[in-house]
Short mmCIF file of C-alpha atoms in Angstrom, two decimals:
data_model
loop_
_atom_site.label_atom_id
_atom_site.label_comp_id
_atom_site.label_asym_id
_atom_site.label_seq_id
_atom_site.Cartn_x
_atom_site.Cartn_y
_atom_site.Cartn_z
CA MET A 546 25.63 54.72 113.96
CA GLN A 547 24.46 58.91 114.95
CA PRO A 548 21.27 59.79 114.80
CA VAL A 549 20.71 62.47 112.44
CA ILE A 550 18.24 64.46 111.70
CA GLY A 551 17.45 67.20 108.99
CA ILE A 552 15.71 70.84 109.53
CA ASP A 553 14.31 72.11 105.74
CA PHE A 554 13.23 76.27 107.55
CA GLY A 555 11.13 77.16 104.65
CA THR A 556 10.19 80.77 104.64
CA THR A 557 6.49 79.01 103.66
CA ASN A 558 7.07 76.44 105.80
CA SER A 559 8.94 74.19 107.97
CA VAL A 560 9.98 70.10 107.74
CA VAL A 561 11.37 68.00 110.31
CA THR A 562 13.54 64.63 109.08
CA ALA A 563 14.65 61.69 110.47
CA LEU A 564 17.59 59.14 109.23
CA ALA A 565 16.94 55.18 110.46
CA ALA A 566 19.31 52.90 111.11
CA ASP A 567 18.24 51.38 106.81
CA GLY A 568 19.27 54.15 105.80
CA SER A 569 15.52 55.51 105.44
CA VAL A 570 14.77 58.41 105.40
CA ARG A 571 11.42 59.22 107.58
CA VAL A 572 9.16 62.75 108.11
CA LEU A 573 8.42 63.41 111.22
CA ARG A 574 4.88 65.10 112.32
CA HIS A 575 3.27 67.14 114.92
CA ALA A 576 -0.38 65.85 116.02
CA THR A 577 -2.04 67.35 113.42
CA ASP A 578 -0.34 66.44 110.49
CA ASP A 579 -0.86 68.78 109.06
CA VAL A 580 1.82 70.94 107.11
CA PHE A 581 4.33 73.37 109.77
CA ARG A 582 3.23 76.28 108.84
CA SER A 583 6.71 78.93 109.24
CA VAL A 584 4.57 81.07 111.51
CA ILE A 585 4.17 82.32 114.83
CA CYS A 586 0.84 84.57 116.12
CA PHE A 587 1.00 86.33 119.76
CA TRP A 588 -1.53 87.82 121.54
CA ASN A 589 -2.33 89.06 125.22
CA GLY A 590 -3.22 86.13 127.48
CA ALA A 591 -6.16 86.78 130.00
CA ASP A 592 -3.97 87.00 132.82
CA GLY A 593 -2.18 89.66 130.87
CA ARG A 594 0.54 87.44 129.67
CA VAL A 595 2.03 87.43 126.18
CA LYS A 596 1.23 84.40 124.12
CA HIS A 597 2.17 82.31 121.77
CA ALA A 598 2.23 79.47 119.06
CA ALA A 599 3.20 78.31 115.81
CA GLY A 600 2.48 76.76 113.17
CA PRO A 601 -1.23 74.70 112.67
CA ALA A 602 -1.55 76.78 116.06
CA GLY A 603 -0.52 79.56 115.43
CA ILE A 604 -2.51 79.45 112.50
CA GLU A 605 -6.03 78.35 114.48
CA ALA A 606 -5.35 80.87 117.75
CA TYR A 607 -4.76 84.19 115.14
CA LEU A 608 -8.53 82.70 113.37
CA ASP A 609 -9.66 82.77 116.26
CA ASP A 610 -8.83 86.82 117.29
CA PRO A 611 -7.03 88.13 113.95
CA LEU A 612 -7.59 91.72 115.86
CA ASP A 613 -5.79 91.82 118.95
CA SER A 614 -2.95 89.09 117.58
CA ARG A 615 0.43 89.71 115.42
CA LEU A 616 0.62 86.96 112.78
CA ILE A 617 4.48 86.99 112.10
CA MET A 618 4.74 84.83 108.84
CA SER A 619 8.14 84.57 106.78
CA MET A 620 10.81 85.79 109.02
CA LYS A 621 13.49 83.87 106.75
CA SER A 622 13.05 86.33 104.65
CA TYR A 623 14.36 88.84 107.09
CA LEU A 624 17.49 87.08 108.01
CA ALA A 625 19.99 88.52 105.06
CA GLN A 626 19.03 92.04 105.91
CA ARG A 627 21.00 94.51 107.44
CA SER A 628 17.94 96.89 107.35
CA PHE A 629 16.07 94.73 110.16
CA GLN A 630 17.29 95.34 113.64
CA GLU A 631 14.21 94.44 115.05
CA THR A 632 10.37 95.17 115.22
CA ARG A 633 7.76 95.10 118.42
CA ILE A 634 4.66 92.76 118.84
CA LEU A 635 2.41 93.90 121.37
CA GLY A 636 4.25 96.36 122.67
CA GLN A 637 8.43 94.44 123.33
CA PRO A 638 10.61 94.77 120.50
CA TRP A 639 11.98 91.69 119.65
CA SER A 640 15.29 91.29 117.64
CA LEU A 641 15.07 88.25 114.61
CA GLU A 642 17.41 85.82 115.69
CA PRO A 643 15.15 84.95 119.54
CA LEU A 644 11.94 85.38 117.11
CA VAL A 645 13.23 82.19 114.71
CA ALA A 646 14.08 80.31 117.88
CA VAL A 647 10.41 80.67 119.23
CA PHE A 648 9.69 78.48 116.21
CA LEU A 649 12.55 76.41 115.59
CA ARG A 650 11.28 75.30 119.33
CA ALA A 651 7.44 74.82 118.72
CA LEU A 652 8.24 73.27 115.30
CA LEU A 653 10.99 70.81 117.41
CA ALA A 654 9.60 70.24 120.68
CA PRO A 655 7.45 66.90 119.59
CA PHE A 656 11.02 65.37 118.53
CA ARG A 657 12.93 65.99 121.36
CA ASP A 658 13.87 61.89 121.51
CA ASP A 659 14.91 62.00 118.19
CA LEU A 660 17.27 65.30 118.68
CA ALA A 661 18.46 63.67 121.87
CA GLY A 662 22.01 62.65 120.76
CA ALA A 663 21.55 64.23 117.03
CA GLN A 664 23.70 65.07 114.84
CA VAL A 665 21.90 68.51 113.23
CA VAL A 666 21.83 68.99 109.15
CA VAL A 667 20.12 72.37 108.85
CA GLY A 668 19.44 74.10 105.15
CA ARG A 669 19.82 77.52 103.58
CA PRO A 670 19.65 79.15 99.73
CA VAL A 671 22.48 79.33 98.01
CA ARG A 672 21.00 83.45 97.54
CA PHE A 673 18.84 85.36 100.08
CA VAL A 674 16.38 87.04 99.89
CA GLY A 675 16.28 90.68 98.75
CA GLU A 676 18.61 93.40 96.70
CA SER A 677 20.63 94.44 99.46
CA ALA A 678 20.86 90.58 100.98
CA ASP A 679 24.12 89.61 103.15
CA ASP A 680 24.44 85.75 102.84
CA THR A 681 26.91 85.78 105.35
CA LEU A 682 24.82 87.64 107.94
CA GLY A 683 22.22 85.58 106.89
CA GLU A 684 24.21 81.81 107.81
CA ARG A 685 25.47 83.83 110.88
CA ARG A 686 22.15 84.86 112.02
CA LEU A 687 20.64 81.42 111.01
CA ARG A 688 23.34 79.88 112.92
CA ALA A 689 22.29 82.15 116.00
CA ALA A 690 18.11 81.69 116.21
CA PHE A 691 19.60 77.66 116.27
CA ALA A 692 21.84 77.97 119.15
CA LEU A 693 18.66 80.01 120.89
CA ALA A 694 16.43 77.67 119.89
CA GLY A 695 19.21 74.50 122.15
CA MET A 696 21.04 73.47 119.42
CA GLU A 697 24.96 75.11 119.67
CA HIS A 698 26.44 73.40 116.88
CA VAL A 699 24.78 72.52 113.95
CA GLN A 700 26.07 71.19 110.35
CA VAL A 701 24.42 73.79 107.30
CA ALA A 702 24.29 72.10 104.04
CA LEU A 703 22.83 73.68 101.36
CA GLU A 704 18.84 73.43 99.71
CA PRO A 705 19.31 72.58 96.36
CA ALA A 706 22.19 70.26 97.04
CA ALA A 707 20.30 68.81 99.84
CA ALA A 708 17.18 68.33 97.12
CA GLY A 709 19.65 66.86 94.62
CA HIS A 710 20.70 64.07 97.29
CA ARG A 711 17.35 63.02 98.03
CA PHE A 712 16.92 63.08 94.65
CA ALA A 713 20.78 60.65 93.97
CA ALA A 714 18.93 57.98 96.27
CA GLY A 715 17.63 56.70 93.44
CA LEU A 716 20.73 56.68 90.80
CA ASP A 717 22.67 53.53 89.26
CA ARG A 718 25.45 54.74 87.13
CA PRO A 719 26.93 58.30 87.46
CA ALA A 720 25.85 61.21 86.32
CA THR A 721 25.75 65.35 86.21
CA VAL A 722 22.69 66.50 87.83
CA LEU A 723 21.62 70.20 87.71
CA VAL A 724 19.26 70.81 91.11
CA ALA A 725 16.75 73.40 90.96
CA ASP A 726 14.72 74.35 94.22
CA PHE A 727 12.33 76.77 94.42
CA GLY A 728 10.68 77.62 97.83
CA GLY A 729 8.73 80.65 98.85
CA GLY A 730 11.26 82.97 98.62
CA THR A 731 14.45 81.77 96.78
CA SER A 732 15.47 80.06 93.61
CA ASP A 733 18.87 78.07 93.94
CA PHE A 734 20.13 75.75 91.31
CA SER A 735 23.44 73.81 92.28
CA LEU A 736 25.22 71.46 89.75
CA LEU A 737 26.50 67.89 91.72
CA ARG A 738 27.72 64.90 89.92
CA PHE A 739 27.15 61.87 91.88
CA ASP A 740 28.59 58.25 91.59
CA PRO A 741 26.18 55.81 93.40
CA GLY A 742 29.00 53.86 94.27
CA PRO A 743 30.14 52.20 97.07
CA PRO A 744 30.75 54.03 98.50
CA ARG A 745 28.79 57.09 97.06
CA ARG A 746 30.18 60.06 96.05
CA VAL A 747 28.90 63.69 95.32
CA THR A 748 31.33 66.34 93.97
CA ALA A 749 29.76 69.73 94.05
CA LEU A 750 30.08 71.58 90.50
CA GLY A 751 28.61 74.50 90.56
CA GLN A 752 25.66 76.54 91.80
CA ALA A 753 24.09 79.62 91.37
CA GLY A 754 20.67 81.34 93.21
CA VAL A 755 17.78 84.44 93.02
CA GLY A 756 16.14 85.79 95.37
CA VAL A 757 12.26 85.53 93.67
CA ALA A 758 10.47 82.12 93.49
CA GLY A 759 6.62 81.40 94.88
CA ASP A 760 6.02 84.42 97.21
CA ALA A 761 7.53 86.81 93.88
CA PHE A 762 4.15 85.03 91.77
CA ASP A 763 2.24 85.62 94.81
CA TYR A 764 3.68 88.91 94.83
CA ARG A 765 2.72 89.59 90.91
CA ILE A 766 -1.16 88.29 90.80
CA ILE A 767 -2.31 90.93 94.02
CA ASP A 768 -0.47 93.68 92.91
CA ARG A 769 -2.01 93.30 89.27
CA VAL A 770 -5.99 91.27 90.79
CA VAL A 771 -6.40 93.41 93.85
CA SER A 772 -4.47 95.75 94.68
CA PRO A 773 -6.25 98.31 91.66
CA LEU A 774 -9.21 97.63 93.52
CA LEU A 775 -7.83 98.79 97.00
CA GLY A 776 -6.82 102.39 95.34
CA LYS A 777 -2.99 101.25 93.43
CA GLY A 778 -3.16 103.49 90.41
CA GLY A 779 -5.18 106.53 91.42
CA SER A 780 -4.59 110.12 91.97
CA TYR A 781 -5.17 112.61 95.24
CA ARG A 782 -5.46 116.46 95.11
CA VAL A 783 -2.98 118.89 96.56
CA THR A 784 -3.55 122.74 96.81
CA GLY A 785 -5.61 121.72 93.39
CA THR A 786 -2.71 119.15 91.86
CA ASP A 787 -3.84 115.98 91.26
CA LEU A 788 -0.67 113.26 92.38
CA PRO A 789 -0.52 110.01 91.83
CA ILE A 790 -1.52 107.57 95.15
CA PRO A 791 1.88 106.36 96.37
CA PRO A 792 3.08 103.10 95.01
CA ALA A 793 4.89 102.05 98.16
CA TRP A 794 2.20 101.56 99.68
CA TYR A 795 1.02 98.57 97.79
CA SER A 796 4.31 97.41 97.31
CA SER A 797 4.48 96.21 100.77
CA PHE A 798 0.79 95.76 100.96
CA ALA A 799 1.59 92.47 98.41
CA ARG A 800 4.17 90.98 100.09
CA TRP A 801 4.16 88.94 103.47
CA HIS A 802 6.50 89.88 105.14
CA LEU A 803 6.91 93.68 104.66
CA LEU A 804 2.54 93.98 105.36
CA SER A 805 2.19 94.04 109.13
CA LEU A 806 5.01 96.76 109.34
CA MET A 807 2.31 98.21 106.86
CA ARG A 808 0.40 98.86 110.76
CA ALA A 809 2.42 101.63 112.07
CA PRO A 810 0.12 104.37 112.87
CA LYS A 811 2.31 107.12 110.67
CA THR A 812 1.25 104.57 107.41
CA MET A 813 -2.10 104.64 108.76
CA ARG A 814 -1.91 107.90 109.77
CA ASP A 815 -0.56 108.58 106.15
CA ILE A 816 -3.21 106.78 103.76
CA GLU A 817 -6.12 108.76 106.28
CA ALA A 818 -4.65 112.01 104.46
CA VAL A 819 -5.05 111.48 101.40
CA ALA A 820 -7.74 109.71 101.31
CA ARG A 821 -9.35 112.39 102.60
CA THR A 822 -9.11 114.04 98.84
CA ALA A 823 -8.13 110.84 96.78
CA GLU A 824 -10.36 109.80 93.77
CA HIS A 825 -11.94 106.47 95.52
CA PRO A 826 -11.67 107.08 98.91
CA GLU A 827 -13.43 104.58 100.05
CA GLN A 828 -10.35 102.24 98.65
CA LEU A 829 -7.39 103.91 100.55
CA HIS A 830 -10.34 102.94 103.58
CA ARG A 831 -10.29 99.32 102.70
CA LEU A 832 -7.52 98.81 101.94
CA MET A 833 -6.66 100.47 105.85
CA ARG A 834 -8.90 97.97 106.97
CA LEU A 835 -7.18 94.91 105.20
CA VAL A 836 -3.91 96.07 107.00
CA LYS A 837 -5.87 96.68 110.75
CA ASP A 838 -7.09 93.82 110.33
CA GLU A 839 -4.46 91.74 109.74
CA ALA A 840 -6.40 89.71 106.52
CA GLY A 841 -3.03 89.20 104.86
CA TYR A 842 -3.12 85.83 105.55
CA ALA A 843 -6.57 85.12 104.90
CA LEU A 844 -5.82 86.87 101.13
CA TYR A 845 -2.53 84.45 101.37
CA ARG A 846 -4.42 81.72 101.23
CA ALA A 847 -7.11 82.62 98.10
CA VAL A 848 -3.49 84.04 96.23
CA SER A 849 -2.14 80.87 96.61
CA ALA A 850 -5.01 78.31 95.99
CA ALA A 851 -5.34 80.31 92.33
CA LYS A 852 -1.49 80.32 91.92
CA ALA A 853 -1.98 76.28 92.33
CA ALA A 854 -5.01 75.96 90.68
CA LEU A 855 -3.26 78.03 87.48
CA SER A 856 -0.97 74.87 87.96
CA LYS A 857 -3.62 72.65 87.24
CA ALA A 858 -6.45 75.06 84.00
CA GLU A 859 -5.85 77.22 82.03
CA THR A 860 -8.35 80.00 84.21
CA ALA A 861 -8.86 79.94 88.11
CA THR A 862 -10.64 82.61 89.98
CA LEU A 863 -9.12 84.75 92.66
CA ARG A 864 -11.75 85.14 95.30
CA PHE A 865 -11.82 86.96 98.62
CA HIS A 866 -14.49 88.37 101.11
CA HIS A 867 -13.59 90.52 103.69
CA ALA A 868 -15.69 92.89 105.63
CA ASP A 869 -17.26 95.63 102.00
CA PHE A 870 -14.05 94.02 100.58
CA GLU A 871 -14.95 90.95 97.64
CA VAL A 872 -12.74 89.96 94.86
CA SER A 873 -13.91 87.61 92.60
CA ALA A 874 -11.89 87.55 89.29
CA ASP A 875 -11.12 85.08 86.88
CA ILE A 876 -7.37 84.84 86.11
CA ALA A 877 -5.56 83.58 82.15
CA ARG A 878 -2.88 81.24 82.92
CA SER A 879 -1.25 83.92 80.25
CA ASP A 880 -2.10 86.61 82.15
CA PHE A 881 -0.20 84.86 84.91
CA GLU A 882 2.54 84.08 83.10
CA ALA A 883 2.99 87.58 81.18
CA TRP A 884 3.27 88.83 85.14
CA ILE A 885 5.94 86.35 86.55
CA ALA A 886 7.90 87.43 83.46
CA PRO A 887 10.19 89.36 84.90
CA GLU A 888 11.24 86.30 87.88
CA LEU A 889 11.37 83.36 85.48
CA ALA A 890 14.10 85.89 82.73
CA GLN A 891 15.77 85.85 86.57
CA MET A 892 15.61 82.60 87.04
CA ARG A 893 16.89 81.75 83.91
CA VAL A 894 20.21 83.67 83.63
CA ALA A 895 20.84 82.31 87.85
CA VAL A 896 20.67 78.85 85.73
CA ASP A 897 23.26 80.20 83.00
CA ALA A 898 25.20 81.64 86.33
CA ALA A 899 25.14 77.77 87.79
CA LEU A 900 26.50 76.21 84.56
CA ALA A 901 29.08 78.74 83.68
CA ASP A 902 30.47 78.28 87.97
CA ALA A 903 30.53 74.77 86.92
CA GLY A 904 32.10 74.93 83.39
CA LEU A 905 29.65 73.04 81.44
CA PRO A 906 27.62 73.22 79.03
CA ALA A 907 23.60 72.59 79.09
CA THR A 908 24.63 69.09 77.15
CA ALA A 909 27.02 68.19 80.28
CA VAL A 910 23.75 67.70 81.87
CA ASP A 911 22.61 63.96 82.32
CA ARG A 912 19.15 65.11 84.23
CA VAL A 913 17.14 67.96 85.77
CA PHE A 914 15.98 67.12 89.41
CA LEU A 915 12.65 69.86 89.97
CA THR A 916 11.42 70.80 93.34
CA GLY A 917 9.68 73.08 95.94
CA GLY A 918 6.38 74.09 95.50
CA SER A 919 6.57 76.33 92.16
CA SER A 920 8.39 73.83 90.36
CA LEU A 921 4.70 72.74 89.65
CA VAL A 922 4.42 76.23 87.49
CA PRO A 923 3.81 75.01 83.23
CA ALA A 924 5.95 78.19 82.79
CA VAL A 925 8.98 77.23 85.61
CA ARG A 926 9.30 74.05 84.43
CA ARG A 927 9.22 75.04 80.42
CA ILE A 928 12.61 76.70 81.48
CA PHE A 929 13.68 73.59 82.16
CA GLU A 930 12.27 71.93 79.12
CA ASP A 931 13.14 74.37 77.36
CA ARG A 932 16.81 74.60 78.08
CA PHE A 933 17.61 70.77 78.73
CA GLY A 934 15.24 68.70 77.02
CA ALA A 935 11.81 67.37 78.45
CA ASP A 936 12.81 63.71 78.56
CA ARG A 937 16.02 65.46 81.13
CA VAL A 938 13.64 66.95 83.53
CA VAL A 939 12.20 65.23 86.76
CA ALA A 940 10.61 66.49 89.71
CA GLY A 941 8.85 65.20 93.10
CA GLY A 942 8.94 65.97 96.80
CA GLU A 943 8.38 69.31 96.28
CA PHE A 944 7.25 70.37 99.56
CA VAL A 945 10.29 67.27 101.56
CA SER A 946 12.49 66.52 99.47
CA VAL A 947 15.06 69.32 100.84
CA ALA A 948 14.52 68.20 104.69
CA GLU A 949 14.91 65.07 103.82
CA GLY A 950 18.40 65.35 101.59
CA LEU A 951 19.52 67.06 104.81
CA ALA A 952 19.51 63.62 106.67
CA LEU A 953 20.95 61.77 103.53
CA MET A 954 24.20 64.65 103.60
CA GLY A 955 24.57 63.99 107.49
CA SER A 956 24.77 60.35 107.08
CA SER A 957 27.53 60.70 104.27
CA THR A 958 29.76 62.90 106.64
#
């Protein structure tokens, strides 16, 4: 049997799996055994040449010297954005596909023996991130990045369908399953009909997706808790008239994949100019320092920790400290759920769209399988329990089910 490798290139984390000869799937791990974050760090080496590292090594390099390095996060969020043509990293221009390829080579470097002669199955969301996302462009760029990383021929499969294959491996009777896959940037929904066979048959019935998920929840926490301490909602004076501080700065600040772009000299000059006549100039100076000091990753970890805690308790405390800026704020789960209400509404609409695409009523769904980090958020789970009944809703494999399913999909083709 030809070896099969499943690769889930995620907005936040990436996972690689291999299908064994006995049909089992194992996760291929790096020596650190840490989750492989989808990040790259660039810095100038002692010899003057640009160095880079990805995943846990990239995070370690960044934390060693955040001021003189550049941390790239959420690359997947740009794949379907025509507006993204290139970025400059330490003075050098980079287009997106080579940047993703650098990450993929680091992700896959320890697994060369497993990849040799293997069929490679790569996941993609039903809908890529962004209001103006071009899904065709997103897949084309994804394939191009893999080709640059040395894999010119890959099979691309929808991520929720892959998660469904993983779930269906445990079914012993025919079933119609709604799979909800919540990533960092997208939430995808697929209706699939499974017949355990033999041979096992999988029929795609309908699908839908929306470009909001875990990162959007993080955005709401930053926007409500952190940004007001950095000047959001404040004012400055121009020729005797009070004007609002530009809200667009805080929209970028609260989104991981846009934060680094705020380091552009023009943006920094604009913030400095507004601070001169702002009601609270110290708040804008702290905003500038956070951006200049590349403190985004530390803030990301603090917000993610608070969000995770809210999935287990009714209240959580967001704690963050950098230089003279400190946050210690209690967040109630009820407030968090009110903040993310727009995203929850979009998810409900996408579920309806998947059912409509399949031409099925909710009563025709036998099981609902939730996976991905945001499936742990109680308000997200309630969407499905209210619609389909708690007895039909199960969850699992939050961080590996897509990658495991991708390998299983390869075995069935």
